[in-house]
Amino acid sequence: MSLNSKISTLALASAAVLGGSFAVWAEGELNLYSSRHYDTDERLYSDFTDATGITINRIEGKADELIARMEAEGANSPADILLTVDTSRLERAKNAGVLQSIDSAILEERIPANLQDSDNQWFGFSQRARIIFYDKADVQDPPMDYVSLADPKYKGQVCHRSSSNVYSQTLLSAIIENHGEEAAKSWAQGVVDNFAREPEGGDTDQLRGLVSGECDVSISNTYYFARALRKDVSGLSSDIDKIGVVFPAQDAEGAHMNLSGGGVAAHAPNKENAIKFLEYLASDQAQQYFSAGNDEFPAVPSVPVSESVAKLGSYKADDVSLSDVAKNVPAAQKIFNEVGWK
Ligand code: FE
């Protein structure tokens, strides 16, 4: 088989696998800096290579370390793509100058406007809702919106993560965007006054606190709960029926959403391949792998959710622009410090 006919065979195969929106043959490499580490991502990368012939070289690490590394490498950085989670962190990467604006008709069409950076430096590829969970045995009238978490009737009952965590920062930034700085500050003060314990642990620990009895009300990203439905998470799955779920603010702005996403590196040596990779992530099949691998909601609205996520039911999502929300992070940090939210 000649090289040309081999190439066209592969291009046809990729069209069949990925659907009409993505079938481009290109040679070369792609250097991916990623803080994602899910088994399903392996399939994602090998499908991309099969479809395009582009080899993916991966460097994995913690998000903030990858951003620092890109900053230190400067114009000599081999990074083509940064993949990470949370709007606050993607905005941190943008502000550090390690991303660049790109032009892609496919991304504009597939990814909803509120899940994109206003300058096209980052795009969301999956979504998670940050919602309220409660102990069904102890709480008869759970808070139905974020504002109510500050209600004195929940004194000594609320568990939450620390303010240094990006999820906390983006949630308060969204409250600032929706309700203003003053309301956000009195909310944060009220939640601190209701703490059952000093902020500690990750999202799974907030859920474990509900089954252990230490907490009555807590906040977690949806995927930690969905994961415990799908597979055994110690200290959680066996008692998960004790936990009630509230998608907050359904009569108002809707549940607070965050994302997992990425952007093209500022000095990407393989910029065209990098854009192709992001466009591939927006294809139907990649959307399913990308979201299902971490029990998340796809970013592309027409793509169905995975089985574990479907169990959470349907809800109204806050469609506020996450790019606007991210700009409030410094104000959120200031409020956390002022109210003593550790
Ligand atoms: Fe997480």
XYZ file of C-alpha atoms and ligand atoms in Angstrom:
343
model
C 0.000 0.000 0.000
C 1.388 3.387 -0.962
C 1.614 6.078 1.667
C -1.126 8.092 -0.029
C -3.662 5.298 -0.095
C -2.820 4.412 3.492
C -3.505 7.978 4.465
C -6.874 8.109 2.708
C -7.903 4.790 4.301
C -7.115 6.192 7.719
C -8.926 9.434 6.971
C -12.031 7.471 5.950
C -11.830 5.357 9.067
C -11.632 8.450 11.203
C -14.711 9.915 9.514
C -16.617 6.741 10.408
C -15.436 6.672 14.010
C -15.796 10.314 14.901
C -18.713 11.586 12.863
C -18.761 14.252 10.190
C -17.589 17.103 12.369
C -14.102 15.732 12.806
C -11.983 13.964 10.231
C -8.686 15.607 9.489
C -5.449 13.919 8.615
C -2.361 15.666 9.831
C 1.057 14.421 10.647
C 3.262 15.322 13.536
C 3.086 15.562 17.255
C 1.166 17.167 20.043
C 2.589 17.934 23.469
C -0.121 17.735 26.075
C 0.294 19.131 29.593
C -2.510 17.590 31.596
C -3.697 17.386 35.182
C -6.348 14.834 34.164
C -5.670 11.200 35.017
C -8.678 9.076 34.132
C -8.538 5.672 32.449
C -11.029 6.735 29.788
C -8.638 9.472 28.680
C -6.293 6.775 27.308
C -8.963 5.781 24.799
C -9.503 9.449 23.989
C -5.858 9.936 23.083
C -5.467 6.720 21.091
C -8.624 7.471 19.063
C -7.226 10.910 18.246
C -3.927 9.405 17.102
C -5.737 6.733 15.044
C -7.837 9.399 13.343
C -5.138 11.957 12.661
C -1.750 10.259 12.808
C -0.744 12.891 15.354
C 1.290 11.373 18.184
C 0.454 12.664 21.655
C 3.293 13.186 24.121
C 1.890 13.608 27.599
C 3.287 15.415 30.589
C 1.080 14.923 33.626
C 1.218 16.804 36.857
C -0.690 18.951 39.295
C -2.367 21.885 37.563
C -0.564 24.692 39.355
C 2.787 22.986 38.825
C 2.090 22.639 35.088
C 1.189 26.333 34.846
C 4.380 27.270 36.749
C 6.394 25.023 34.459
C 4.938 26.671 31.345
C 5.754 30.090 32.801
C 9.331 29.028 33.560
C 9.821 27.485 30.119
C 8.575 30.680 28.480
C 8.999 30.911 24.708
C 10.934 27.623 24.725
C 8.045 25.645 26.199
C 7.224 22.504 24.198
C 3.639 22.628 25.518
C 0.906 22.731 22.877
C -2.124 22.206 25.131
C -2.947 22.701 28.807
C -5.804 20.524 30.096
C -7.049 21.111 33.619
C -10.123 21.668 35.759
C -11.944 24.703 37.108
C -12.617 28.111 35.636
C -10.554 29.842 38.338
C -7.501 27.814 37.379
C -7.960 28.286 33.633
C -8.232 32.017 34.304
C -5.027 31.790 36.374
C -3.312 30.194 33.364
C -4.658 32.949 31.109
C -3.466 35.683 33.485
C -0.048 34.016 33.708
C 0.223 34.415 29.924
C 0.659 30.710 29.194
C -2.384 30.425 26.859
C -3.249 32.078 23.535
C -6.444 33.083 21.750
C -7.504 30.785 18.921
C -10.003 30.889 16.098
C -12.152 27.799 15.552
C -15.564 27.713 13.904
C -16.073 24.172 15.273
C -15.468 25.184 18.892
C -17.666 28.272 18.501
C -20.479 26.107 17.173
C -20.138 23.156 19.565
C -19.174 24.692 22.932
C -21.833 26.975 24.504
C -20.742 30.617 24.828
C -20.945 30.613 28.654
C -18.374 27.778 28.796
C -15.725 29.669 26.806
C -13.229 32.343 27.713
C -14.270 35.723 26.252
C -10.910 35.866 24.398
C -11.027 32.194 23.302
C -8.009 31.296 25.422
C -9.812 28.423 27.157
C -12.833 26.210 26.463
C -14.857 23.899 28.696
C -15.223 20.273 27.561
C -17.199 18.892 30.486
C -19.307 20.380 33.242
C -19.940 19.622 36.887
C -22.597 21.174 39.108
C -21.584 22.264 42.615
C -24.663 21.482 44.664
C -26.093 20.897 48.150
C -26.153 17.488 49.865
C -27.734 16.780 53.270
C -28.334 14.105 55.894
C -31.924 12.964 55.245
C -32.401 11.701 58.806
C -31.407 14.972 60.513
C -32.521 17.683 58.085
C -36.253 17.955 57.385
C -36.108 21.207 55.395
C -32.805 21.364 53.516
C -31.573 24.649 52.017
C -33.009 24.998 48.515
C -30.525 27.621 47.345
C -26.971 28.766 48.113
C -28.222 31.853 49.987
C -30.026 29.666 52.551
C -26.783 27.987 53.619
C -26.214 31.194 55.592
C -29.571 30.904 57.400
C -28.963 30.740 61.197
C -31.266 27.694 61.412
C -28.357 25.638 60.005
C -25.978 26.784 62.768
C -23.358 24.137 63.530
C -24.477 21.996 60.585
C -22.608 23.126 57.455
C -19.393 21.500 56.199
C -17.346 23.044 53.399
C -13.881 22.998 51.895
C -11.255 25.642 52.506
C -11.168 28.971 50.689
C -7.834 28.105 49.077
C -9.640 25.505 46.961
C -10.516 26.631 43.420
C -14.059 25.211 43.622
C -14.768 27.427 46.653
C -13.305 30.431 44.845
C -15.378 29.940 41.694
C -18.607 29.368 43.659
C -18.178 32.628 45.615
C -17.189 34.381 42.361
C -20.477 33.212 40.811
C -22.417 34.461 43.855
C -20.704 37.851 43.399
C -21.680 37.844 39.699
C -25.325 36.953 40.432
C -25.987 38.832 43.686
C -23.271 41.501 44.056
C -20.258 41.812 46.353
C -22.110 42.989 49.433
C -24.601 40.095 49.382
C -21.744 37.670 48.692
C -19.868 38.902 51.752
C -22.809 38.563 54.137
C -23.475 35.121 52.663
C -19.884 34.025 53.284
C -20.068 35.389 56.854
C -23.305 33.496 57.456
C -21.854 30.219 56.166
C -18.766 30.609 58.383
C -21.099 31.188 61.358
C -22.891 27.918 60.463
C -19.778 25.737 60.124
C -19.952 22.362 61.866
C -16.140 22.244 61.775
C -13.229 24.195 60.351
C -12.957 23.704 56.559
C -11.003 20.555 55.774
C -10.678 17.778 53.211
C -11.861 17.348 49.643
C -15.377 17.042 48.242
C -15.629 13.312 49.050
C -14.791 14.180 52.690
C -17.709 16.637 52.804
C -20.010 13.792 51.669
C -18.425 11.342 54.139
C -19.121 13.904 56.872
C -22.842 13.517 56.145
C -22.826 9.740 56.634
C -20.538 9.880 59.675
C -22.876 12.386 61.334
C -20.318 15.172 61.682
C -22.112 17.340 59.121
C -25.794 17.781 58.239
C -25.432 19.962 55.143
C -22.520 20.188 52.728
C -21.526 21.162 49.211
C -19.801 18.979 46.658
C -19.324 18.674 42.929
C -21.817 16.230 41.430
C -19.186 13.816 40.082
C -17.973 12.765 43.539
C -21.522 11.666 44.380
C -22.088 10.011 40.971
C -18.762 8.157 41.294
C -19.868 6.726 44.654
C -23.037 5.465 42.937
C -21.003 3.832 40.141
C -18.270 2.200 42.230
C -17.344 1.574 45.841
C -15.963 4.683 47.543
C -14.965 3.809 51.107
C -16.925 5.494 53.874
C -19.521 6.692 51.400
C -21.051 4.227 48.909
C -22.507 1.800 51.456
C -24.440 4.640 53.161
C -25.172 6.805 50.151
C -28.945 6.313 50.533
C -28.738 8.463 53.677
C -27.770 11.472 51.575
C -30.343 13.829 50.053
C -29.550 15.851 46.923
C -30.603 19.441 46.195
C -29.929 21.170 42.889
C -30.037 24.713 44.287
C -31.746 27.874 43.074
C -34.091 26.113 40.670
C -36.565 29.029 40.870
C -33.723 31.514 40.402
C -30.375 31.397 38.567
C -30.025 27.602 38.733
C -27.270 25.280 39.955
C -23.708 26.626 39.936
C -21.698 25.012 37.158
C -17.974 24.620 36.742
C -15.946 22.927 34.063
C -12.989 20.864 33.023
C -11.288 22.303 30.002
C -8.202 23.527 28.285
C -6.558 25.863 25.872
C -3.719 26.197 23.394
C -0.347 27.068 24.935
C 1.038 30.560 24.293
C 4.118 29.271 22.434
C 2.656 26.051 21.019
C 5.154 24.635 18.482
C 2.327 22.552 16.949
C -0.489 25.079 17.066
C -2.534 23.592 14.210
C -2.457 20.149 15.797
C -3.408 21.719 19.124
C -6.517 23.318 17.625
C -7.408 20.003 15.944
C -7.137 18.285 19.326
C -9.501 20.748 20.997
C -11.927 20.378 18.075
C -11.694 16.604 18.488
C -12.564 16.967 22.203
C -15.795 18.668 21.094
C -16.805 15.720 18.848
C -19.692 13.489 19.990
C -17.595 10.462 20.889
C -14.813 12.367 22.631
C -17.432 14.296 24.594
C -18.806 11.023 25.918
C -15.395 9.713 26.989
C -14.272 13.036 28.361
C -17.357 13.519 30.545
C -18.103 9.880 31.467
C -14.500 9.259 32.588
C -15.131 11.511 35.573
C -18.931 11.204 35.895
C -19.444 14.688 34.482
C -21.931 16.385 32.159
C -20.798 16.876 28.559
C -20.209 20.479 27.482
C -21.912 19.913 24.120
C -25.642 19.992 24.922
C -26.726 17.305 22.413
C -24.405 14.618 23.857
C -26.139 12.211 26.317
C -24.908 11.844 29.915
C -23.436 8.595 31.247
C -25.488 6.131 33.330
C -24.211 7.181 36.764
C -24.792 10.846 35.961
C -28.308 10.191 34.605
C -29.261 8.963 38.114
C -28.904 12.541 39.394
C -31.916 13.596 37.282
C -32.442 16.761 35.298
C -32.148 20.279 36.650
C -31.765 23.925 35.721
C -28.139 25.004 35.343
C -26.919 28.555 35.909
C -25.877 29.752 32.459
C -23.936 32.791 33.676
C -20.740 33.317 31.659
C -17.899 31.520 33.479
C -15.495 33.954 31.860
C -17.284 36.810 33.681
C -17.381 34.740 36.890
C -13.630 34.075 36.742
C -12.890 37.803 36.817
C -14.387 37.960 40.346
C -11.848 35.551 41.862
C -9.676 38.297 43.459
C -12.812 39.859 45.031
C -13.879 36.410 46.283
C -10.463 35.795 47.846
C -10.691 39.163 49.623
C -14.130 38.286 51.051
C -12.907 34.862 52.263
C -10.075 36.584 54.123
C -12.357 39.240 55.617
C -14.867 36.742 57.020
C -12.200 34.328 58.260
C -13.159 31.397 55.985
C -10.008 29.324 56.296
Fe -12.422 17.487 41.823
